[in-house]
Amino acid sequence: MPKLKTNRSAAKRFQVTGTGKVKRSHSNMRHILTKKSPKRKRQLRQSTTVNASYVGAIRRLAPYIF
């Protein structure tokens, strides 16, 4: 079997936690921040886990981060 190529953009966007869940960061924090409330910006700073239905697609894109 040949080696699999990792999609580098996916590898930079996702991390795997110690329990095997996939962690991601929120979007909408790059620009146009003045109209967003402080609460919304504060919550967007936090990371979150990827929905289980997407984990298979991420595993195919970045097989070696697991």
GROMACS .gro file of C-alpha atoms in nm:
model
   66
    1MET     CA    1   0.000   0.000   0.000
    2PRO     CA    2   0.129   0.348  -0.080
    3LYS     CA    3   0.152   0.612   0.186
    4LEU     CA    4  -0.145   0.844   0.225
    5LYS     CA    5  -0.103   1.215   0.179
    6THR     CA    6  -0.235   1.435   0.457
    7ASN     CA    7  -0.445   1.732   0.359
    8ARG     CA    8  -0.231   2.004   0.517
    9SER     CA    9  -0.513   2.254   0.563
   10ALA     CA   10  -0.713   1.996   0.758
   11ALA     CA   11  -0.410   1.899   0.967
   12LYS     CA   12  -0.366   2.262   1.072
   13ARG     CA   13  -0.733   2.308   1.162
   14PHE     CA   14  -0.796   2.001   1.378
   15GLN     CA   15  -0.636   1.843   1.683
   16VAL     CA   16  -0.716   1.517   1.855
   17THR     CA   17  -0.772   1.519   2.231
   18GLY     CA   18  -0.645   1.256   2.469
   19THR     CA   19  -0.981   1.078   2.464
   20GLY     CA   20  -0.984   1.064   2.082
   21LYS     CA   21  -1.230   1.345   2.013
   22VAL     CA   22  -1.152   1.595   1.739
   23LYS     CA   23  -1.109   1.955   1.850
   24ARG     CA   24  -1.165   2.262   1.634
   25SER     CA   25  -1.178   2.638   1.674
   26HIS     CA   26  -1.470   2.863   1.589
   27SER     CA   27  -1.496   3.075   1.277
   28ASN     CA   28  -1.600   3.443   1.250
   29MET     CA   29  -1.315   3.588   1.457
   30ARG     CA   30  -1.098   3.736   1.180
   31HIS     CA   31  -1.262   4.067   1.093
   32ILE     CA   32  -1.583   4.272   1.126
   33LEU     CA   33  -1.556   4.241   1.503
   34THR     CA   34  -1.707   4.578   1.596
   35LYS     CA   35  -2.067   4.471   1.543
   36LYS     CA   36  -2.024   4.149   1.742
   37SER     CA   37  -2.105   4.161   2.109
   38PRO     CA   38  -1.832   4.100   2.368
   39LYS     CA   39  -2.013   3.787   2.483
   40ARG     CA   40  -2.019   3.648   2.131
   41LYS     CA   41  -1.649   3.723   2.074
   42ARG     CA   42  -1.558   3.569   2.408
   43GLN     CA   43  -1.746   3.250   2.325
   44LEU     CA   44  -1.588   3.230   1.979
   45ARG     CA   45  -1.242   3.222   2.140
   46GLN     CA   46  -1.316   2.886   2.300
   47SER     CA   47  -1.247   2.565   2.113
   48THR     CA   48  -1.512   2.299   2.066
   49THR     CA   49  -1.537   1.939   1.948
   50VAL     CA   50  -1.632   1.829   1.600
   51ASN     CA   51  -1.968   1.660   1.553
   52ALA     CA   52  -1.929   1.283   1.537
   53SER     CA   53  -2.080   1.268   1.189
   54TYR     CA   54  -1.780   1.462   1.049
   55VAL     CA   55  -1.504   1.264   1.216
   56GLY     CA   56  -1.485   1.009   0.935
   57ALA     CA   57  -1.429   1.279   0.675
   58ILE     CA   58  -1.156   1.439   0.886
   59ARG     CA   59  -0.996   1.099   0.937
   60ARG     CA   60  -0.975   1.057   0.560
   61LEU     CA   61  -0.830   1.405   0.511
   62ALA     CA   62  -0.571   1.378   0.788
   63PRO     CA   63  -0.516   1.010   0.867
   64TYR     CA   64  -0.199   1.060   1.070
   65ILE     CA   65  -0.330   1.304   1.331
   66PHE     CA   66  -0.521   1.018   1.499
   0.00000   0.00000   0.00000
